[in-house]
Amino acid sequence: MTADFQNWTNSCQVRIETFLEARLPAADCVPERLHKAMRYSVLGGGKRVRPLLSFAAGELVLADVERVTVAAAAVELIHAYSLVHDDLPCMDDDILRRGKPTCHIEFDEATALLTGDSLQTLAFELLAEKCLTDAPEIQLQMIAQLALAAGSRGMAGGQAFDLDSVGKTLSLPELEFMHIHKTGALIRAAVMLGARCNSRLDDDQLSKLDHFAKCVGLAFQVVDDLLDAEATTATLGKTAGKDAENNKPTYVSILGVSQARELAEKLQHDAGQALDSFGEAGLRLRQVTDFIIKRKF
Ligand code: GRG
């Protein structure tokens, strides 16, 4: 990672943390337990990969950074909600997330359920409350795009498919279908919402960015499967080896480690190609992609 990219990453992470810290209800605001749990689940942890993608896409199209911050925060809130619910006993049943006890362990199951619900609605409150583009109809499309990405035809649908796949043998296309929805849809929304803060993009530019985002979304998941198989719980800050333990089909279980690594690199290459026509302006998105592929946690 170059010093310039490290500085940029740090400044984006500070920007998103400061914004979320200010916009999450205060811990002493009633109902205190719920607000504490919301802040616990969002602040002070996570790589903030989705906001980094929103900021990089925003930079590519010279969008206003204040507007991109709101879009990035909305996507991160949906992500945080999904982690809280995913960790519940009725889903992945995990006790460790971002190096600390999961929300339902630190608080309780009912609070964790309400925390996820409230983070999700806060995301849409943010997206709807201020002007994020110069064209109101595009802002409506952004709100619809995030709803679609998070719902039954996106992340929640992918999660349902995932729960149903435990103990089954999936083909590669079926695994891809699951991850395009479960993980890819929100990553795609992160890129597209950042870019759409500039309302003057044409259809060709939007479709190239969308193709970039689809490749990165899948690459993210392939690397996630590799890390689950190869890294330790201490490095990941979440329980390692859960996929094999739960008999879950993954890129590693279907392809093996070295072919899964090759697939991640191919997807990185395809993602980069989709940015070719943007020239130098695509540098940040390429750097964030590289960060996603080479990450160790
Ligand atoms: C509960 C509706 C619902 C959906 C859950 C995304 C998801 C669906 C579950 C998360 C479980 C999981 C480990 C998925 C694999 C990919 C993924 C989203 C990993 C976590 O994302 P990171 O690495 O996490 O960006 P940090 O903590 O860095 O933000």
mmCIF file of C-alpha atoms and ligand atoms in Angstrom:
data_model
loop_
_atom_site.group_PDB
_atom_site.id
_atom_site.type_symbol
_atom_site.label_atom_id
_atom_site.label_comp_id
_atom_site.label_asym_id
_atom_site.label_seq_id
_atom_site.Cartn_x
_atom_site.Cartn_y
_atom_site.Cartn_z
ATOM 1 C CA MET A 1 0.000 0.000 0.000
ATOM 2 C CA THR A 2 1.480 3.378 -0.983
ATOM 3 C CA ALA A 3 1.749 6.141 1.625
ATOM 4 C CA ASP A 4 -0.642 8.249 -0.444
ATOM 5 C CA PHE A 5 -3.303 5.503 -0.452
ATOM 6 C CA GLN A 6 -2.756 4.846 3.263
ATOM 7 C CA ASN A 7 -3.316 8.564 3.985
ATOM 8 C CA TRP A 8 -6.404 8.643 1.783
ATOM 9 C CA THR A 9 -7.810 5.516 3.498
ATOM 10 C CA ASN A 10 -7.166 6.998 6.937
ATOM 11 C CA SER A 11 -8.867 10.258 6.038
ATOM 12 C CA CYS A 12 -11.930 8.434 4.605
ATOM 13 C CA GLN A 13 -12.148 6.270 7.719
ATOM 14 C CA VAL A 14 -11.992 9.325 9.991
ATOM 15 C CA ARG A 15 -14.590 11.104 7.857
ATOM 16 C CA ILE A 16 -17.083 8.218 7.982
ATOM 17 C CA GLU A 17 -16.485 7.569 11.690
ATOM 18 C CA THR A 18 -17.038 11.250 12.552
ATOM 19 C CA PHE A 19 -20.218 11.389 10.503
ATOM 20 C CA LEU A 20 -21.655 8.156 11.957
ATOM 21 C CA GLU A 21 -20.681 9.169 15.485
ATOM 22 C CA ALA A 22 -22.622 12.430 15.054
ATOM 23 C CA ARG A 23 -25.650 10.848 13.360
ATOM 24 C CA LEU A 24 -26.211 7.818 15.578
ATOM 25 C CA PRO A 25 -28.535 8.672 18.472
ATOM 26 C CA ALA A 26 -26.594 9.514 21.660
ATOM 27 C CA ALA A 27 -26.097 6.673 24.141
ATOM 28 C CA ASP A 28 -27.939 8.624 26.863
ATOM 29 C CA CYS A 29 -30.967 9.249 24.653
ATOM 30 C CA VAL A 30 -33.961 6.999 25.509
ATOM 31 C CA PRO A 31 -34.192 4.082 24.945
ATOM 32 C CA GLU A 32 -30.584 4.068 26.168
ATOM 33 C CA ARG A 33 -29.944 0.316 25.856
ATOM 34 C CA LEU A 34 -30.963 0.267 22.184
ATOM 35 C CA HIS A 35 -28.953 3.381 21.343
ATOM 36 C CA LYS A 36 -25.897 2.020 23.179
ATOM 37 C CA ALA A 37 -26.207 -1.215 21.186
ATOM 38 C CA MET A 38 -26.489 0.694 17.897
ATOM 39 C CA ARG A 39 -23.350 2.699 18.649
ATOM 40 C CA TYR A 40 -21.540 -0.431 19.879
ATOM 41 C CA SER A 41 -22.318 -2.223 16.615
ATOM 42 C CA VAL A 42 -21.301 0.565 14.252
ATOM 43 C CA LEU A 43 -18.518 2.641 15.809
ATOM 44 C CA GLY A 44 -14.844 1.918 16.331
ATOM 45 C CA GLY A 45 -14.445 -1.152 14.152
ATOM 46 C CA GLY A 46 -14.534 -2.611 10.705
ATOM 47 C CA LYS A 47 -12.433 -1.899 7.659
ATOM 48 C CA ARG A 48 -15.079 0.419 6.159
ATOM 49 C CA VAL A 49 -14.546 -1.197 2.745
ATOM 50 C CA ARG A 50 -17.949 -0.121 1.432
ATOM 51 C CA PRO A 51 -17.470 3.548 2.361
ATOM 52 C CA LEU A 52 -13.984 3.420 0.770
ATOM 53 C CA LEU A 53 -15.633 2.229 -2.452
ATOM 54 C CA SER A 54 -18.249 5.006 -2.256
ATOM 55 C CA PHE A 55 -15.567 7.659 -1.690
ATOM 56 C CA ALA A 56 -13.400 6.313 -4.521
ATOM 57 C CA ALA A 57 -16.390 6.200 -6.901
ATOM 58 C CA GLY A 58 -17.334 9.714 -5.810
ATOM 59 C CA GLU A 59 -13.806 10.928 -6.550
ATOM 60 C CA LEU A 60 -13.894 9.283 -9.973
ATOM 61 C CA VAL A 61 -16.868 11.409 -10.986
ATOM 62 C CA LEU A 62 -15.904 14.527 -8.981
ATOM 63 C CA ALA A 63 -18.966 14.281 -6.741
ATOM 64 C CA ASP A 64 -19.338 16.498 -3.691
ATOM 65 C CA VAL A 65 -17.617 14.690 -0.789
ATOM 66 C CA GLU A 66 -20.199 15.811 1.804
ATOM 67 C CA ARG A 67 -22.926 14.175 -0.259
ATOM 68 C CA VAL A 68 -20.864 11.035 -0.837
ATOM 69 C CA THR A 69 -20.303 10.776 2.937
ATOM 70 C CA VAL A 70 -24.052 10.516 3.509
ATOM 71 C CA ALA A 71 -24.396 7.806 0.830
ATOM 72 C CA ALA A 72 -21.374 5.928 2.233
ATOM 73 C CA ALA A 73 -22.776 6.100 5.768
ATOM 74 C CA ALA A 74 -26.154 4.745 4.632
ATOM 75 C CA VAL A 75 -24.483 1.731 3.005
ATOM 76 C CA GLU A 76 -22.277 1.131 6.075
ATOM 77 C CA LEU A 77 -25.351 1.205 8.351
ATOM 78 C CA ILE A 78 -27.021 -1.480 6.233
ATOM 79 C CA HIS A 79 -23.795 -3.510 6.422
ATOM 80 C CA ALA A 80 -23.619 -3.112 10.227
ATOM 81 C CA TYR A 81 -27.269 -4.188 10.543
ATOM 82 C CA SER A 82 -26.583 -7.294 8.432
ATOM 83 C CA LEU A 83 -23.658 -8.293 10.666
ATOM 84 C CA VAL A 84 -25.716 -7.884 13.856
ATOM 85 C CA HIS A 85 -28.525 -10.068 12.489
ATOM 86 C CA ASP A 86 -26.142 -12.560 10.873
ATOM 87 C CA ASP A 87 -24.479 -13.180 14.254
ATOM 88 C CA LEU A 88 -27.791 -14.051 15.982
ATOM 89 C CA PRO A 89 -28.346 -17.645 17.185
ATOM 90 C CA CYS A 90 -31.062 -18.148 14.541
ATOM 91 C CA MET A 91 -28.490 -17.412 11.799
ATOM 92 C CA ASP A 92 -24.724 -17.843 12.110
ATOM 93 C CA ASP A 93 -24.773 -17.958 15.922
ATOM 94 C CA ASP A 94 -21.455 -16.242 16.558
ATOM 95 C CA ILE A 95 -19.962 -14.670 19.640
ATOM 96 C CA LEU A 96 -17.143 -12.572 18.145
ATOM 97 C CA ARG A 97 -17.308 -9.699 15.676
ATOM 98 C CA ARG A 98 -14.717 -7.007 14.986
ATOM 99 C CA GLY A 99 -12.653 -8.384 17.859
ATOM 100 C CA LYS A 100 -15.368 -7.962 20.492
ATOM 101 C CA PRO A 101 -18.484 -9.831 21.688
ATOM 102 C CA THR A 102 -21.318 -9.791 19.148
ATOM 103 C CA CYS A 103 -24.250 -7.471 19.831
ATOM 104 C CA HIS A 104 -26.568 -10.161 21.245
ATOM 105 C CA ILE A 105 -23.800 -11.404 23.579
ATOM 106 C CA GLU A 106 -22.937 -7.915 24.844
ATOM 107 C CA PHE A 107 -26.615 -6.906 25.143
ATOM 108 C CA ASP A 108 -29.328 -9.529 24.450
ATOM 109 C CA GLU A 109 -31.101 -11.089 21.475
ATOM 110 C CA ALA A 110 -34.124 -8.805 21.480
ATOM 111 C CA THR A 111 -31.882 -5.725 21.624
ATOM 112 C CA ALA A 112 -29.749 -7.101 18.779
ATOM 113 C CA LEU A 113 -32.847 -7.635 16.656
ATOM 114 C CA LEU A 114 -34.029 -4.073 17.298
ATOM 115 C CA THR A 115 -30.496 -2.741 16.734
ATOM 116 C CA GLY A 116 -30.414 -4.229 13.240
ATOM 117 C CA ASP A 117 -33.901 -2.920 12.481
ATOM 118 C CA SER A 118 -33.022 0.570 13.702
ATOM 119 C CA LEU A 119 -29.708 0.727 11.813
ATOM 120 C CA GLN A 120 -31.544 -0.221 8.641
ATOM 121 C CA THR A 121 -34.155 2.500 8.990
ATOM 122 C CA LEU A 122 -31.517 5.075 9.974
ATOM 123 C CA ALA A 123 -29.780 4.344 6.659
ATOM 124 C CA PHE A 124 -32.892 5.328 4.728
ATOM 125 C CA GLU A 125 -33.533 8.329 6.970
ATOM 126 C CA LEU A 126 -30.080 9.647 6.015
ATOM 127 C CA LEU A 127 -30.583 9.027 2.302
ATOM 128 C CA ALA A 128 -33.947 10.777 2.257
ATOM 129 C CA GLU A 129 -33.320 13.826 4.413
ATOM 130 C CA LYS A 130 -30.918 15.995 2.400
ATOM 131 C CA CYS A 131 -30.227 16.767 -1.231
ATOM 132 C CA LEU A 132 -27.568 14.298 -2.440
ATOM 133 C CA THR A 133 -27.584 15.053 -6.160
ATOM 134 C CA ASP A 134 -28.678 17.980 -8.295
ATOM 135 C CA ALA A 135 -31.478 15.847 -9.749
ATOM 136 C CA PRO A 136 -34.207 14.758 -7.272
ATOM 137 C CA GLU A 137 -35.289 11.838 -9.481
ATOM 138 C CA ILE A 138 -31.765 10.390 -9.223
ATOM 139 C CA GLN A 139 -31.895 10.622 -5.452
ATOM 140 C CA LEU A 140 -35.129 8.622 -5.531
ATOM 141 C CA GLN A 141 -33.350 6.038 -7.690
ATOM 142 C CA MET A 142 -30.499 5.906 -5.150
ATOM 143 C CA ILE A 143 -32.946 5.200 -2.331
ATOM 144 C CA ALA A 144 -34.626 2.486 -4.411
ATOM 145 C CA GLN A 145 -31.226 1.041 -5.369
ATOM 146 C CA LEU A 146 -30.165 0.648 -1.736
ATOM 147 C CA ALA A 147 -33.553 -0.855 -0.791
ATOM 148 C CA LEU A 148 -33.273 -3.363 -3.635
ATOM 149 C CA ALA A 149 -29.677 -4.226 -2.706
ATOM 150 C CA ALA A 150 -30.588 -4.853 0.938
ATOM 151 C CA GLY A 151 -33.875 -6.699 0.491
ATOM 152 C CA SER A 152 -35.135 -10.098 -0.625
ATOM 153 C CA ARG A 153 -33.843 -9.603 -4.179
ATOM 154 C CA GLY A 154 -30.437 -8.636 -2.804
ATOM 155 C CA MET A 155 -28.604 -9.228 0.484
ATOM 156 C CA ALA A 156 -31.492 -10.691 2.545
ATOM 157 C CA GLY A 157 -32.380 -12.993 -0.366
ATOM 158 C CA GLY A 158 -28.746 -14.117 -0.611
ATOM 159 C CA GLN A 159 -28.760 -14.812 3.113
ATOM 160 C CA ALA A 160 -31.915 -16.944 2.717
ATOM 161 C CA PHE A 161 -30.209 -18.891 -0.065
ATOM 162 C CA ASP A 162 -27.127 -19.274 2.146
ATOM 163 C CA LEU A 163 -29.138 -20.641 5.093
ATOM 164 C CA ASP A 164 -30.790 -23.095 2.733
ATOM 165 C CA SER A 165 -27.475 -24.257 1.265
ATOM 166 C CA VAL A 166 -25.910 -25.584 4.490
ATOM 167 C CA GLY A 167 -24.904 -29.217 4.046
ATOM 168 C CA LYS A 168 -25.744 -29.152 0.327
ATOM 169 C CA THR A 169 -23.455 -29.359 -2.675
ATOM 170 C CA LEU A 170 -23.713 -26.196 -4.777
ATOM 171 C CA SER A 171 -22.454 -25.794 -8.321
ATOM 172 C CA LEU A 172 -20.139 -22.866 -9.035
ATOM 173 C CA PRO A 173 -22.960 -20.872 -10.740
ATOM 174 C CA GLU A 174 -25.219 -21.473 -7.717
ATOM 175 C CA LEU A 175 -22.480 -20.309 -5.348
ATOM 176 C CA GLU A 176 -21.957 -17.240 -7.533
ATOM 177 C CA PHE A 177 -25.705 -16.507 -7.537
ATOM 178 C CA MET A 178 -25.732 -16.666 -3.733
ATOM 179 C CA HIS A 179 -22.797 -14.306 -3.310
ATOM 180 C CA ILE A 180 -23.841 -11.835 -5.986
ATOM 181 C CA HIS A 181 -26.871 -11.317 -3.755
ATOM 182 C CA LYS A 182 -25.582 -11.848 -0.212
ATOM 183 C CA THR A 183 -22.366 -9.796 -0.392
ATOM 184 C CA GLY A 184 -22.171 -8.402 -3.917
ATOM 185 C CA ALA A 185 -25.417 -6.431 -3.964
ATOM 186 C CA LEU A 186 -24.368 -4.088 -1.145
ATOM 187 C CA ILE A 187 -20.868 -3.609 -2.538
ATOM 188 C CA ARG A 188 -22.435 -2.722 -5.868
ATOM 189 C CA ALA A 189 -24.728 -0.234 -4.121
ATOM 190 C CA ALA A 190 -21.707 1.308 -2.353
ATOM 191 C CA VAL A 191 -20.026 2.054 -5.679
ATOM 192 C CA MET A 192 -23.147 3.189 -7.493
ATOM 193 C CA LEU A 193 -24.484 5.432 -4.720
ATOM 194 C CA GLY A 194 -21.099 7.152 -4.433
ATOM 195 C CA ALA A 195 -21.001 7.729 -8.182
ATOM 196 C CA ARG A 196 -24.615 8.828 -8.454
ATOM 197 C CA CYS A 197 -23.961 11.777 -6.147
ATOM 198 C CA ASN A 198 -22.870 13.288 -9.454
ATOM 199 C CA SER A 199 -26.057 13.237 -11.506
ATOM 200 C CA ARG A 200 -24.361 13.891 -14.842
ATOM 201 C CA LEU A 201 -23.034 10.389 -15.566
ATOM 202 C CA ASP A 202 -24.194 8.848 -18.814
ATOM 203 C CA ASP A 203 -25.581 5.313 -19.180
ATOM 204 C CA ASP A 204 -22.329 3.946 -20.600
ATOM 205 C CA GLN A 205 -20.294 5.251 -17.632
ATOM 206 C CA LEU A 206 -22.881 3.892 -15.185
ATOM 207 C CA SER A 207 -22.858 0.460 -16.787
ATOM 208 C CA LYS A 208 -19.036 0.291 -16.736
ATOM 209 C CA LEU A 209 -19.011 1.228 -13.062
ATOM 210 C CA ASP A 210 -21.697 -1.327 -12.376
ATOM 211 C CA HIS A 211 -19.649 -4.048 -14.072
ATOM 212 C CA PHE A 212 -16.607 -2.976 -12.030
ATOM 213 C CA ALA A 213 -18.696 -3.202 -8.838
ATOM 214 C CA LYS A 214 -20.044 -6.684 -9.687
ATOM 215 C CA CYS A 215 -16.503 -8.021 -10.179
ATOM 216 C CA VAL A 216 -15.292 -6.427 -6.935
ATOM 217 C CA GLY A 217 -18.302 -7.769 -5.011
ATOM 218 C CA LEU A 218 -17.526 -11.338 -6.063
ATOM 219 C CA ALA A 219 -13.789 -10.897 -5.545
ATOM 220 C CA PHE A 220 -14.509 -9.668 -2.006
ATOM 221 C CA GLN A 221 -16.381 -12.886 -1.252
ATOM 222 C CA VAL A 222 -13.748 -15.174 -2.788
ATOM 223 C CA VAL A 223 -11.131 -13.505 -0.554
ATOM 224 C CA ASP A 224 -13.487 -13.774 2.427
ATOM 225 C CA ASP A 225 -13.730 -17.533 1.855
ATOM 226 C CA LEU A 226 -9.926 -17.795 1.560
ATOM 227 C CA LEU A 227 -9.453 -15.860 4.806
ATOM 228 C CA ASP A 228 -12.021 -18.005 6.616
ATOM 229 C CA ALA A 229 -10.026 -21.074 5.573
ATOM 230 C CA GLU A 230 -6.515 -19.712 6.105
ATOM 231 C CA ALA A 231 -6.459 -16.914 8.691
ATOM 232 C CA THR A 232 -6.766 -17.082 12.461
ATOM 233 C CA THR A 233 -9.584 -15.865 14.697
ATOM 234 C CA ALA A 234 -7.181 -13.372 16.308
ATOM 235 C CA THR A 235 -6.297 -11.773 12.944
ATOM 236 C CA LEU A 236 -9.869 -11.770 11.613
ATOM 237 C CA GLY A 237 -11.540 -10.476 14.791
ATOM 238 C CA LYS A 238 -14.301 -13.018 14.070
ATOM 239 C CA THR A 239 -14.400 -16.801 14.381
ATOM 240 C CA ALA A 240 -12.225 -18.383 11.669
ATOM 241 C CA GLY A 241 -12.957 -21.742 10.058
ATOM 242 C CA LYS A 242 -16.724 -21.442 10.480
ATOM 243 C CA ASP A 243 -17.535 -22.331 6.870
ATOM 244 C CA ALA A 244 -15.920 -25.770 7.107
ATOM 245 C CA GLU A 245 -17.269 -26.282 10.628
ATOM 246 C CA ASN A 246 -20.808 -25.514 9.425
ATOM 247 C CA ASN A 247 -20.375 -27.583 6.273
ATOM 248 C CA LYS A 248 -21.007 -24.516 4.084
ATOM 249 C CA PRO A 249 -20.208 -24.536 0.376
ATOM 250 C CA THR A 250 -17.531 -21.898 -0.395
ATOM 251 C CA TYR A 251 -15.133 -20.996 -3.195
ATOM 252 C CA VAL A 252 -12.436 -22.838 -1.248
ATOM 253 C CA SER A 253 -14.543 -25.985 -0.759
ATOM 254 C CA ILE A 254 -15.485 -26.058 -4.463
ATOM 255 C CA LEU A 255 -12.292 -24.804 -6.129
ATOM 256 C CA GLY A 256 -9.573 -25.354 -3.562
ATOM 257 C CA VAL A 257 -7.238 -22.624 -2.255
ATOM 258 C CA SER A 258 -5.063 -22.012 -5.292
ATOM 259 C CA GLN A 259 -7.891 -21.876 -7.859
ATOM 260 C CA ALA A 260 -9.911 -19.637 -5.538
ATOM 261 C CA ARG A 261 -6.901 -17.280 -5.329
ATOM 262 C CA GLU A 262 -6.613 -17.327 -9.145
ATOM 263 C CA LEU A 263 -10.318 -16.494 -9.432
ATOM 264 C CA ALA A 264 -9.904 -13.503 -7.100
ATOM 265 C CA GLU A 265 -7.036 -12.249 -9.282
ATOM 266 C CA LYS A 266 -9.042 -12.754 -12.484
ATOM 267 C CA LEU A 267 -11.952 -10.794 -10.999
ATOM 268 C CA GLN A 268 -9.542 -8.025 -9.997
ATOM 269 C CA HIS A 269 -8.260 -7.921 -13.572
ATOM 270 C CA ASP A 270 -11.829 -7.778 -14.998
ATOM 271 C CA ALA A 271 -12.737 -5.045 -12.521
ATOM 272 C CA GLY A 272 -9.700 -3.018 -13.625
ATOM 273 C CA GLN A 273 -10.618 -3.436 -17.309
ATOM 274 C CA ALA A 274 -14.069 -2.017 -16.662
ATOM 275 C CA LEU A 275 -12.357 1.197 -15.505
ATOM 276 C CA ASP A 276 -10.064 1.567 -18.535
ATOM 277 C CA SER A 277 -12.121 4.254 -20.236
ATOM 278 C CA PHE A 278 -11.967 6.438 -17.091
ATOM 279 C CA GLY A 279 -8.164 6.710 -17.386
ATOM 280 C CA GLU A 280 -6.209 8.115 -14.439
ATOM 281 C CA ALA A 281 -9.419 8.998 -12.604
ATOM 282 C CA GLY A 282 -9.939 5.280 -11.882
ATOM 283 C CA LEU A 283 -6.788 5.058 -9.736
ATOM 284 C CA ARG A 284 -8.524 5.180 -6.324
ATOM 285 C CA LEU A 285 -11.044 2.487 -7.278
ATOM 286 C CA ARG A 286 -8.169 0.300 -8.501
ATOM 287 C CA GLN A 287 -6.317 0.895 -5.228
ATOM 288 C CA VAL A 288 -9.374 -0.008 -3.133
ATOM 289 C CA THR A 289 -9.814 -3.176 -5.223
ATOM 290 C CA ASP A 290 -6.187 -4.087 -4.562
ATOM 291 C CA PHE A 291 -6.727 -3.480 -0.843
ATOM 292 C CA ILE A 292 -9.759 -5.833 -0.919
ATOM 293 C CA ILE A 293 -7.812 -8.564 -2.722
ATOM 294 C CA LYS A 294 -4.667 -8.339 -0.568
ATOM 295 C CA ARG A 295 -6.340 -7.798 2.813
ATOM 296 C CA LYS A 296 -5.354 -10.054 5.669
ATOM 297 C CA PHE A 297 -8.584 -9.649 7.699
HETATM 298 C C1 GRG B 1 -28.868 -10.909 8.097
HETATM 299 C C2 GRG B 1 -30.176 -9.857 6.187
HETATM 300 C C3 GRG B 1 -28.947 -10.450 6.701
HETATM 301 C C4 GRG B 1 -27.903 -10.543 5.887
HETATM 302 C C5 GRG B 1 -26.605 -10.999 6.302
HETATM 303 C C6 GRG B 1 -23.708 -9.956 4.620
HETATM 304 C C7 GRG B 1 -24.385 -10.979 5.423
HETATM 305 C C8 GRG B 1 -25.764 -11.239 5.101
HETATM 306 C C9 GRG B 1 -23.803 -11.611 6.455
HETATM 307 C C10 GRG B 1 -22.449 -11.365 6.912
HETATM 308 C C11 GRG B 1 -21.752 -12.658 7.132
HETATM 309 C C12 GRG B 1 -20.519 -12.759 6.350
HETATM 310 C C13 GRG B 1 -19.310 -13.051 7.146
HETATM 311 C C14 GRG B 1 -20.531 -12.599 5.049
HETATM 312 C C15 GRG B 1 -19.347 -12.700 4.230
HETATM 313 C C16 GRG B 1 -18.865 -11.412 3.683
HETATM 314 C C17 GRG B 1 -18.937 -10.299 4.631
HETATM 315 C C18 GRG B 1 -20.101 -9.404 4.508
HETATM 316 C C19 GRG B 1 -17.969 -10.137 5.541
HETATM 317 C C20 GRG B 1 -17.933 -9.030 6.510
HETATM 318 O O1 GRG B 1 -17.644 -7.829 5.861
HETATM 319 P P1 GRG B 1 -16.314 -7.004 6.138
HETATM 320 O O2 GRG B 1 -15.131 -7.890 6.020
HETATM 321 O O3 GRG B 1 -16.537 -6.639 7.672
HETATM 322 O O4 GRG B 1 -16.328 -5.774 5.303
HETATM 323 P P2 GRG B 1 -16.032 -5.381 8.532
HETATM 324 O O5 GRG B 1 -16.146 -5.850 9.948
HETATM 325 O O6 GRG B 1 -14.618 -5.042 8.126
HETATM 326 O O7 GRG B 1 -16.985 -4.256 8.226
#
